[in-house]
Tab-separated table of C-alpha atoms in Angstrom:
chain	number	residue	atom	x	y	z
A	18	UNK	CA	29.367	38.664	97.108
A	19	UNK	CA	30.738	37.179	93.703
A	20	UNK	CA	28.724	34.550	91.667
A	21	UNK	CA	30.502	32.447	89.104
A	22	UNK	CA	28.454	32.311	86.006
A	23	UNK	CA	28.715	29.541	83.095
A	24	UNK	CA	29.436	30.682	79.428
A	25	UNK	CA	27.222	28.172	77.558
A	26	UNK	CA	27.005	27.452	73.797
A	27	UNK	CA	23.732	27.347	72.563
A	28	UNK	CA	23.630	28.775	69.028
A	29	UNK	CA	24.531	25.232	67.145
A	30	UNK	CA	20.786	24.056	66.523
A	31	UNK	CA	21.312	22.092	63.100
A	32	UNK	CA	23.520	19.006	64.569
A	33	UNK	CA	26.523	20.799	61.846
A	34	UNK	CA	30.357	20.306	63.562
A	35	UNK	CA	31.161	23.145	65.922
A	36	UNK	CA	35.109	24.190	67.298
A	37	UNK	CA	36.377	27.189	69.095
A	38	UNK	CA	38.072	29.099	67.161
A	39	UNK	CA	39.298	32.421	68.796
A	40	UNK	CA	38.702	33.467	72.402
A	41	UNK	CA	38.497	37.001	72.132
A	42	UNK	CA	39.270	37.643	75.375
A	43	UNK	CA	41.741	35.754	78.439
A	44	UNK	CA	41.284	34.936	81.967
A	45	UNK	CA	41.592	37.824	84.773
A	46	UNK	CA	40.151	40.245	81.610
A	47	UNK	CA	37.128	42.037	82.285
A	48	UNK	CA	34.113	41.629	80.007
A	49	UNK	CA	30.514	43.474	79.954
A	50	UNK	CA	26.842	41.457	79.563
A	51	UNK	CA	26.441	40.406	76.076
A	52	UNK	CA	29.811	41.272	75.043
A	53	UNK	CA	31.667	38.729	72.659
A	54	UNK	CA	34.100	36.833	74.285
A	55	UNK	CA	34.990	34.079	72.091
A	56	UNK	CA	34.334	32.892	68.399
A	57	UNK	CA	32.899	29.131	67.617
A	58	UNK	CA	33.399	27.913	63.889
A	59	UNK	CA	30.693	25.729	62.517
A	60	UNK	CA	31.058	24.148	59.174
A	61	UNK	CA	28.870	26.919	57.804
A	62	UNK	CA	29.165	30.078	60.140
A	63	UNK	CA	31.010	31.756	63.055
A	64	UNK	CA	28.898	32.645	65.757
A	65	UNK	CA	30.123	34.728	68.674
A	66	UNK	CA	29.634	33.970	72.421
A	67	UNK	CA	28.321	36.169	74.474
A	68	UNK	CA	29.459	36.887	78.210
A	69	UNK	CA	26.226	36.228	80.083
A	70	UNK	CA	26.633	39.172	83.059
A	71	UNK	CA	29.040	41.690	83.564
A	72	UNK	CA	32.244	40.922	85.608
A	73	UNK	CA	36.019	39.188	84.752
A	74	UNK	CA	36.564	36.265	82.994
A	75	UNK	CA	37.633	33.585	85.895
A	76	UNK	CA	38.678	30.291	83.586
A	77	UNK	CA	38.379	28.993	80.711
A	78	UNK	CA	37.253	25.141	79.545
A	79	UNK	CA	37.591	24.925	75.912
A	80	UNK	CA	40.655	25.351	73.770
A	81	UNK	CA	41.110	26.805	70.099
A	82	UNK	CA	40.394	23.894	67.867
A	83	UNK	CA	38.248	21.828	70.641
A	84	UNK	CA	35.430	20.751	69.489
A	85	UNK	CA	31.884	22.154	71.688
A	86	UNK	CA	28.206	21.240	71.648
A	87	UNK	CA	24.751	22.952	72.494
A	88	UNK	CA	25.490	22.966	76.638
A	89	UNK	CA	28.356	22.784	77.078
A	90	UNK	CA	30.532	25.191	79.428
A	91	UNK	CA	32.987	27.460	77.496
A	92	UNK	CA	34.063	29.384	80.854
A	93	UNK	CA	32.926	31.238	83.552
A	94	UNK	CA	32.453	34.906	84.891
A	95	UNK	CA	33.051	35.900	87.866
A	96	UNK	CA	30.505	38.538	88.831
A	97	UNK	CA	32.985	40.077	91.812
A	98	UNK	CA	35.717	40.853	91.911
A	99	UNK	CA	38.557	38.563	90.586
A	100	UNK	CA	40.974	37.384	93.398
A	101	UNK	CA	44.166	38.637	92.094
A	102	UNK	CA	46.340	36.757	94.912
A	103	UNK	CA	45.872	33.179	92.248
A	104	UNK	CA	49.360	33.415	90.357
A	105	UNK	CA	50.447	32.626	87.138
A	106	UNK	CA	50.774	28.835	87.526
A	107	UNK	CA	46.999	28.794	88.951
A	108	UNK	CA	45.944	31.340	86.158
A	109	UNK	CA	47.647	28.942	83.439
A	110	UNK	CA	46.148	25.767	84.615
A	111	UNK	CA	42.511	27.147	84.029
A	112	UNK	CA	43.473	27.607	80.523
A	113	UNK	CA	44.378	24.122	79.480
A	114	UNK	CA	42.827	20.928	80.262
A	115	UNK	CA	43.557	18.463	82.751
A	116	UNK	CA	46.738	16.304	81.571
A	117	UNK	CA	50.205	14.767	82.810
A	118	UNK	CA	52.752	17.540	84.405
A	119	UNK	CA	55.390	18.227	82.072
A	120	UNK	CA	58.070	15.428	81.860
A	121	UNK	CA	61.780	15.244	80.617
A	122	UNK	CA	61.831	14.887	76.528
A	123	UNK	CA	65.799	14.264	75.296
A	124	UNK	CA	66.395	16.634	78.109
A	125	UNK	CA	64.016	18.600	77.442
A	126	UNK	CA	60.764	19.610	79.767
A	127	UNK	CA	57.643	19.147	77.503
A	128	UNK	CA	55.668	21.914	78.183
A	129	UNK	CA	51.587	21.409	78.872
A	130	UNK	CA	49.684	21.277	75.444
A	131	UNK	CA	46.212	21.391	74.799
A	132	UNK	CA	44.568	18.365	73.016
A	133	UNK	CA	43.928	20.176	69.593
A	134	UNK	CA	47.348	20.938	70.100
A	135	UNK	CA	48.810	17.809	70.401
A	136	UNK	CA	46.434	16.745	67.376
A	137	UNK	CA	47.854	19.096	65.192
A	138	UNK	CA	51.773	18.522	66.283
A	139	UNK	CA	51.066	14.504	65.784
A	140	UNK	CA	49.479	14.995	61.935
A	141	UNK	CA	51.882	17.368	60.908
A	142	UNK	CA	55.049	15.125	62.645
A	143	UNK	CA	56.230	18.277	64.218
A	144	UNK	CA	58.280	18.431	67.348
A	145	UNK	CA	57.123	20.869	69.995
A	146	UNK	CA	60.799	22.225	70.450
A	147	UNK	CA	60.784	23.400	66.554
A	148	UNK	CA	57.951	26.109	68.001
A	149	UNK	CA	57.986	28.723	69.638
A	150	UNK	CA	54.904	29.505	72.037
A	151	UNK	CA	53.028	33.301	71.724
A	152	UNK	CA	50.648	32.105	74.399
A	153	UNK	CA	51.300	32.846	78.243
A	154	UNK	CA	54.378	31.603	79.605
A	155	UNK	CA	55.517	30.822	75.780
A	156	UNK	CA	52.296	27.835	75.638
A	157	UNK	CA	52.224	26.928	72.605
A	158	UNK	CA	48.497	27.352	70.918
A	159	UNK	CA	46.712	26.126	68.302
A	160	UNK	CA	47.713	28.977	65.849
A	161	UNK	CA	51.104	28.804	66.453
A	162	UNK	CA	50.921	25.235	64.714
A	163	UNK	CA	49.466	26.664	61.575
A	164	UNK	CA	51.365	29.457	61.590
A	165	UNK	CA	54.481	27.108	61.686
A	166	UNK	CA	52.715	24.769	59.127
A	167	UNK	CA	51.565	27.521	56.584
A	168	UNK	CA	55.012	29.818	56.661
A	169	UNK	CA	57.610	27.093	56.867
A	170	UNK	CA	56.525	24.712	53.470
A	171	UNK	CA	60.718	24.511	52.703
A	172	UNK	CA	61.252	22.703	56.136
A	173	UNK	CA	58.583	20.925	57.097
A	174	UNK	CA	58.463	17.241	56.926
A	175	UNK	CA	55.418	15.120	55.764
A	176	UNK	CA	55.006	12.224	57.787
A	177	UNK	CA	57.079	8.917	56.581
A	178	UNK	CA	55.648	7.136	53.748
A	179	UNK	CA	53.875	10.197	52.135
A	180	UNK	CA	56.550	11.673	50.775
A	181	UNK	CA	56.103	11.509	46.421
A	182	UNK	CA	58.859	9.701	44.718
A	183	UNK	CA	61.419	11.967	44.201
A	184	UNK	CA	61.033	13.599	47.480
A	185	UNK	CA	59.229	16.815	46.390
A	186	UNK	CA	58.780	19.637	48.562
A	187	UNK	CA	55.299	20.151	49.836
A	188	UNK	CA	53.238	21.476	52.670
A	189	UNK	CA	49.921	20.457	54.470
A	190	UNK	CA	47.118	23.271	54.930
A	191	UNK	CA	45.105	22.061	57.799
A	192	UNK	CA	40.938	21.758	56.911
A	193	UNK	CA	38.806	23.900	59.240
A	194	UNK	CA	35.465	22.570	59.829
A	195	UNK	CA	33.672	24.592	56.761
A	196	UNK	CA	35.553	22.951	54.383
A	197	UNK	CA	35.410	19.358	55.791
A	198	UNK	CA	32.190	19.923	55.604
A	199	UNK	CA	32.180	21.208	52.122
A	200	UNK	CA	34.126	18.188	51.163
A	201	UNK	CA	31.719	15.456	52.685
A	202	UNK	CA	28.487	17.314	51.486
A	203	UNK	CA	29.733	17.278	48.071
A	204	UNK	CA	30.811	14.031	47.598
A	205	UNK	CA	27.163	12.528	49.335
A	206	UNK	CA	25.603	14.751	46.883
A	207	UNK	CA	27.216	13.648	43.563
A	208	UNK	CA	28.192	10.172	44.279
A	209	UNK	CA	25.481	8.880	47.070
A	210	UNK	CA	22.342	10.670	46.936
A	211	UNK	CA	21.237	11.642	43.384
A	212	UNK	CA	22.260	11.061	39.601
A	213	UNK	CA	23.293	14.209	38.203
A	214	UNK	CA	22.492	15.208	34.666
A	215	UNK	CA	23.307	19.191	33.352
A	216	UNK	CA	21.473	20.695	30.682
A	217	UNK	CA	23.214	23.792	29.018
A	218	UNK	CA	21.591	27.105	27.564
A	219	UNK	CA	23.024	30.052	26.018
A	220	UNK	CA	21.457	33.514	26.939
A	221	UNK	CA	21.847	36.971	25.396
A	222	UNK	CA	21.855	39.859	27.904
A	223	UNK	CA	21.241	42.609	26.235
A	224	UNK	CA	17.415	43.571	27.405
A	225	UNK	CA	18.896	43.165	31.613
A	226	UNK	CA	21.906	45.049	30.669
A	227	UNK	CA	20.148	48.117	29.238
A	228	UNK	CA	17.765	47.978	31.984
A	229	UNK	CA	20.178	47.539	34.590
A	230	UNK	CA	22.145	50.711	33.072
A	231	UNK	CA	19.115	52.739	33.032
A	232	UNK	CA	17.687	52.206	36.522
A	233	UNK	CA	21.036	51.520	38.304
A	234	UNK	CA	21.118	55.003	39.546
A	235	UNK	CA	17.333	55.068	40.834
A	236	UNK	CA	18.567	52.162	42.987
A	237	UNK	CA	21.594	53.530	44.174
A	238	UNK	CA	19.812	56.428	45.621
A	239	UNK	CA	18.005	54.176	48.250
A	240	UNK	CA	21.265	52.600	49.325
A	241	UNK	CA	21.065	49.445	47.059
A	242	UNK	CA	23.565	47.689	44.550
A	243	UNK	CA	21.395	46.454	41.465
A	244	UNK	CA	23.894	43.441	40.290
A	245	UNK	CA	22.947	41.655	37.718
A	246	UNK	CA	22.140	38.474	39.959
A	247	UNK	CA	19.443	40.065	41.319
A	248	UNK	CA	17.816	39.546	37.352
A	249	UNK	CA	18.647	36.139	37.591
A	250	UNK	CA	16.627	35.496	40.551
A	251	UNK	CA	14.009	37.360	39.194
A	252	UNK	CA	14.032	35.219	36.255
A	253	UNK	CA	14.272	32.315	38.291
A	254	UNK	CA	11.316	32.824	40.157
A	255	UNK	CA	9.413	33.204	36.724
A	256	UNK	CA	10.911	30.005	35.507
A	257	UNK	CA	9.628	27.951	38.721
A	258	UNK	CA	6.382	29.225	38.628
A	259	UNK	CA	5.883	27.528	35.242
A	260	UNK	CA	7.870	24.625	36.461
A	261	UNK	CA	7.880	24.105	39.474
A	262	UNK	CA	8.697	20.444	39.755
A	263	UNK	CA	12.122	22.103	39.755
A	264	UNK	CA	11.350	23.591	43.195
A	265	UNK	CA	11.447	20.075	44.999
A	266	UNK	CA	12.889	17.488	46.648
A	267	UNK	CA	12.842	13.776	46.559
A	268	UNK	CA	11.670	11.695	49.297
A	269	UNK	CA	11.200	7.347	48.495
A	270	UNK	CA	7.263	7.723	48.149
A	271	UNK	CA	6.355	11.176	46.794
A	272	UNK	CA	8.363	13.875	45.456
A	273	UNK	CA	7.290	17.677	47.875
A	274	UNK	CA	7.198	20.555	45.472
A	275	UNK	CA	7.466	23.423	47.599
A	276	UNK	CA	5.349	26.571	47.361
A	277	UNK	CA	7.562	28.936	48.687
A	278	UNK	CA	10.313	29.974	47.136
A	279	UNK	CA	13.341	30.295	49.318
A	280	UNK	CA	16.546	31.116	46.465
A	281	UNK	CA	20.148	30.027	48.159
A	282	UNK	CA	23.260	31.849	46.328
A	283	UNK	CA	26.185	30.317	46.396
A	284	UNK	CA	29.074	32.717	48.024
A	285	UNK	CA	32.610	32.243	47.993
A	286	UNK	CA	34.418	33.605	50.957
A	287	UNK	CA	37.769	34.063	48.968
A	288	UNK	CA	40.207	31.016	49.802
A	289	UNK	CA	37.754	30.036	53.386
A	290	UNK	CA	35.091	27.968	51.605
A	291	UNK	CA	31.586	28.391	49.887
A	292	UNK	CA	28.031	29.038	51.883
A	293	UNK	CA	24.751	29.780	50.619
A	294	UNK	CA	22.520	32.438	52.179
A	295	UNK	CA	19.237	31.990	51.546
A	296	UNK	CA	16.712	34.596	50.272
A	297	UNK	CA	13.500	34.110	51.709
A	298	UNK	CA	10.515	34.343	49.855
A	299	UNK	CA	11.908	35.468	46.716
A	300	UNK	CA	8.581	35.166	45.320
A	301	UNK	CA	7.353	37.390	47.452
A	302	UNK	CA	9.417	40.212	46.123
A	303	UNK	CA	9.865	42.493	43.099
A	304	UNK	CA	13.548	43.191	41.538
A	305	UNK	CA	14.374	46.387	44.097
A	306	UNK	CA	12.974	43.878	47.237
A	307	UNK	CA	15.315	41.097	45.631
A	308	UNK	CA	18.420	43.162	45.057
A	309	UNK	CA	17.877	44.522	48.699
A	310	UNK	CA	17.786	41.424	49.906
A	311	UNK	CA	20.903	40.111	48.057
A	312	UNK	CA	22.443	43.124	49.281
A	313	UNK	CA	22.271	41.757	52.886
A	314	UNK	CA	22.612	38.131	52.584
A	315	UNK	CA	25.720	38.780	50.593
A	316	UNK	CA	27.153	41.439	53.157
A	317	UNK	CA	26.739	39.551	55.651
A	318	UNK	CA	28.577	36.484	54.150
A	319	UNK	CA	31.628	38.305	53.663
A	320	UNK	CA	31.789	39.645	56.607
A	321	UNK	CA	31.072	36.309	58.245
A	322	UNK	CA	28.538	37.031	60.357
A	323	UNK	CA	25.756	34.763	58.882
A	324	UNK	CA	23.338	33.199	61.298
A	325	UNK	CA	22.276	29.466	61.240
A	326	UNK	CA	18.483	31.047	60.571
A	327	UNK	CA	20.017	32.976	57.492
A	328	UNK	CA	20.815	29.472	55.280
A	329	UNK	CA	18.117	27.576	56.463
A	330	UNK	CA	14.888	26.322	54.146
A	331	UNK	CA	16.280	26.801	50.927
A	332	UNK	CA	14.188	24.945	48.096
A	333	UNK	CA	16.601	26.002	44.891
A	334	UNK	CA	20.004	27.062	44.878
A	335	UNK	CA	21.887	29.652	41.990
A	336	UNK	CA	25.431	29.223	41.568
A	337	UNK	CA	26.780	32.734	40.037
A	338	UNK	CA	30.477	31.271	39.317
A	339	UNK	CA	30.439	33.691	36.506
A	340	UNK	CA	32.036	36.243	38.427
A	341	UNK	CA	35.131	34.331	38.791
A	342	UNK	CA	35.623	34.387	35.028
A	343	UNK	CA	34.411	30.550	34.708
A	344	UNK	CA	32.339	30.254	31.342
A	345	UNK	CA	30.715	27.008	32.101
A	346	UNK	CA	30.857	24.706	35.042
A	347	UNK	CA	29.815	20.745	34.803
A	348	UNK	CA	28.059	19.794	36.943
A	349	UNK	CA	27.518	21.869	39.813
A	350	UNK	CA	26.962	20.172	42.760
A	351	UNK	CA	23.004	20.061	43.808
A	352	UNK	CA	22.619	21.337	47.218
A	353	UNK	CA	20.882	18.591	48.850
A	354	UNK	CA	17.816	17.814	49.797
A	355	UNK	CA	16.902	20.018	46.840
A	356	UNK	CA	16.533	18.683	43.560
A	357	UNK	CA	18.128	21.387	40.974
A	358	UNK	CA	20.674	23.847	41.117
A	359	UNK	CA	21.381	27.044	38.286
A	360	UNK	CA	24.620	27.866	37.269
A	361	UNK	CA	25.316	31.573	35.684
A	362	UNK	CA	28.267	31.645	33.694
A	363	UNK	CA	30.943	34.809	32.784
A	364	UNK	CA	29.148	37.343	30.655
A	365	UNK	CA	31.148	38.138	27.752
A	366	UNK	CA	30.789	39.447	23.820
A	367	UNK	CA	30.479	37.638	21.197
A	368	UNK	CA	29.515	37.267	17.966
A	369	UNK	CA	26.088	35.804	16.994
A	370	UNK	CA	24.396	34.891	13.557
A	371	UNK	CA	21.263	36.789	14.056
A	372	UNK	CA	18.839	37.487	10.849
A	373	UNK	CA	17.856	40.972	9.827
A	374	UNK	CA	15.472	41.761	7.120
A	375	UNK	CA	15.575	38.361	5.862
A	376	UNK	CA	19.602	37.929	5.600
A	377	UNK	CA	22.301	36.546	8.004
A	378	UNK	CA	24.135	38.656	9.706
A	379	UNK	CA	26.556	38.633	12.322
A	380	UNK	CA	25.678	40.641	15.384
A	381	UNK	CA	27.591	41.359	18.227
A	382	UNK	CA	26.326	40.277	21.626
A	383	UNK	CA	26.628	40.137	26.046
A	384	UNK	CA	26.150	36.218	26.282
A	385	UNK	CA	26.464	33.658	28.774
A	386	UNK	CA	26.026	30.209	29.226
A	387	UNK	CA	23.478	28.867	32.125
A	388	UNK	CA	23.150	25.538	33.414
A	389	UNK	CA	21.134	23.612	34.801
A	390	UNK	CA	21.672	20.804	37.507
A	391	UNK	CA	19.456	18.279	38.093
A	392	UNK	CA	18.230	15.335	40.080
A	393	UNK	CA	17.783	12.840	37.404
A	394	UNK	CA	14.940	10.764	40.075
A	395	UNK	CA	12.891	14.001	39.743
A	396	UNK	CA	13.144	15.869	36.788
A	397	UNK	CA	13.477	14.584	33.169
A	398	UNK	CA	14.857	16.976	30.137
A	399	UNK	CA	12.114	17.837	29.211
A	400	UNK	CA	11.253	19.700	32.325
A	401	UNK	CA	14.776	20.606	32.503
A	402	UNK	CA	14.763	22.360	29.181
A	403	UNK	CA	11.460	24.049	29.659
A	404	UNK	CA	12.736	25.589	33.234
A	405	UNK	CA	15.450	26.855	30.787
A	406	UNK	CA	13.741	27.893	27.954
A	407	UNK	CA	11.438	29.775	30.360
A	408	UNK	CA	14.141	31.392	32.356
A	409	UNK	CA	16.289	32.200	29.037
A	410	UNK	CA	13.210	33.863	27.000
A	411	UNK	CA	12.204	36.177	30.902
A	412	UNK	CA	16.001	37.695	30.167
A	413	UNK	CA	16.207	38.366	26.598
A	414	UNK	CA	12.551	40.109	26.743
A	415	UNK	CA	12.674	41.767	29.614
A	416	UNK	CA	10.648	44.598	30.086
A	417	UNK	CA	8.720	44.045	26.751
């Protein structure tokens, strides 16, 4: 005897946006227990469902692009076997959700669209017939919009009253949930929640750079990448401990400096958006735990399969932007509800008026600029500059 079985989301426990975004597998197709069967985006991660018990995949009751909550049924598994004898028309409607039949367009049948569908068609002012459909029976899906939108930037046409005088040529990229949500946090952060002020530090590298080239190959031998962010975090740690009003956040009675300290880094996933994995307990660790640690957070950013547990509780936040080539960045955007945020800029030579045995003389150096971010309601310069000055002074002596 065959039981049907709900596919349930239940990952989304931080109230953040969540959408289907792939199903990775289609009704009839047979699936095993705790095998993926479909992707959901949040504005931070993609987290994969799960088929609950082995069997076929009977129907399915959310689209790419709709949006789910915690509950709510995905599709279902059959646990028999799947009646073969429904045909293609019964098979189709399981797909999409309940709507109008198709009706005559110009003399055209409109075929059945999904909601997102329809969304995306209506904001882009796109005619179904322009498309054609790679889902079954030619149904037009979700990607095949953005496809159309992305590859066709000569033909399509903005809707009327947005084109630029002069009618210039342009193209819409649709905004997936990360980077709506990118948008929205940054704007709350800089213009609605606290006055940001940037303090700016210059750093010589040297001491981490010899170091770095000396034990790189110690580190390498148990598996591990020693970068040189894994020295920053290192020195941020140091720099907290002596201030650690800087590891805070702001709340209308009482400002909560926080005793652990939980280090987010900033991670660009190419053109797809910016999270920020947290490393737990940083102060917890020495630099081969740290680097081991960045290792994974990192690893698994890239390869997008971050958890909602692996960017939670995050009291300071380093922004490495640096490896892009950017020398200086003003300000960086403070990762609310924390109060301060560190920003590492490009490493590069340069010369520096140093004196030796009592005369000038110009010395060739690995410097960067750092920054700090702050929360003008909670820190002042002069704890701003003394985080700094601590943080600069743990790199250039290191290991004296």
């Amino acid at each position: 005897m065959s039981h049907n079985i709900d596919i349930c989301f239940t990952e989304n426990q931080d109230g953040t946006t969540a959408v289907i975004s792939n199903w990775l597998k289609k009704p009839g197709d047979p699936v095993s227990a705790n095998e993926p069967v479909a992707e959901v985006e949040t504005d931070k991660v993609v987290v994969e469902v799960s088929a609950p018990s082995d069997g076929h995949l009977a129907s399915i009751a959310k689209q790419n692009g709709d949006a789910v909550e915690p509950g709510d049924v995905l599709g279902i598994i059959s646990t028999g076997q799947l009646d073969y004898l429904i045909d293609n028309q019964e098979l189709e409607a399981t797909q999409s959700p309940p709507e109008s039949a198709p009706m005559e367009t110009n003399g055209h049948t409109r075929p059945k669209l999904s909601p997102a569908v329809r969304r995306l068609l209506k904001e882009h002012n796109l005619d179904f017939q322009q498309l054609s459909g790679s889902g079954r029976g030619g149904r037009i899906t979700v990607k095949d919009v953005t496809h159309f939108v992305e590859s066709k930037p000569s033909t399509f046409v903005p809707p009327m009253g947005t084109v630029p005088e002069g009618n210039i040529r342009s193209h819409r990229l649709p905004l997936d949930p990360m980077r709506k949500s990118i948008a929205a946090h940054m704007v709350q952060s800089l213009l609605h929640t606290s006055p940001h002020v940037t303090t700016v530090f210059e750093a010589d590298l040297s001491r981490i750079i010899a170091h770095r080239k000396k034990h790189k190959p110690d580190f390498k031998e148990q598996g591990i990448n020693l970068t040189l962010s894994a020295y920053f975090v290192e020195a941020a740690v140091h720099a907290i401990r002596q201030v650690p009003t800087v590891n805070s956040r702001f709340a209308e009675d009482h400002i909560e400096i926080f005793d652990d300290i939980n280090i987010g880094i900033a991670t660009a996933l190419d053109d797809k958006g910016l999270v920020v994995p947290v490393l737990q307990q940083a102060h917890a660790k020495n630099l081969l735990g740290i680097a081991q640690d960045l290792q994974n957070i990192t690893d698994k950013a890239r390869s997008r399969k971050l958890g909602t547990a692996d960017m939670r509780n995050g009291t300071f936040t380093i922004s490495n932007h640096g490896v892009s080539g950017s020398l200086m960045a003003s300000p960086i955007i403070i990762n609310q509800p924390q109060s301060a945020i560190l920003g590492i800029g490009k490493m590069e030579k340069r010369v520096v008026v140093q004196e030796v045995d009592g005369n000038d003389a110009m010395i060739i150096k690995p410097m960067c600029f750092i920054t700090l971010t702050l929360d003008h309601r909670v820190l002042d310069a002069y704890q701003a500059n003394g985080f700094l000055s601590e943080l600069v002074g743990f790199l250039e002596n290191y290991g004296s």
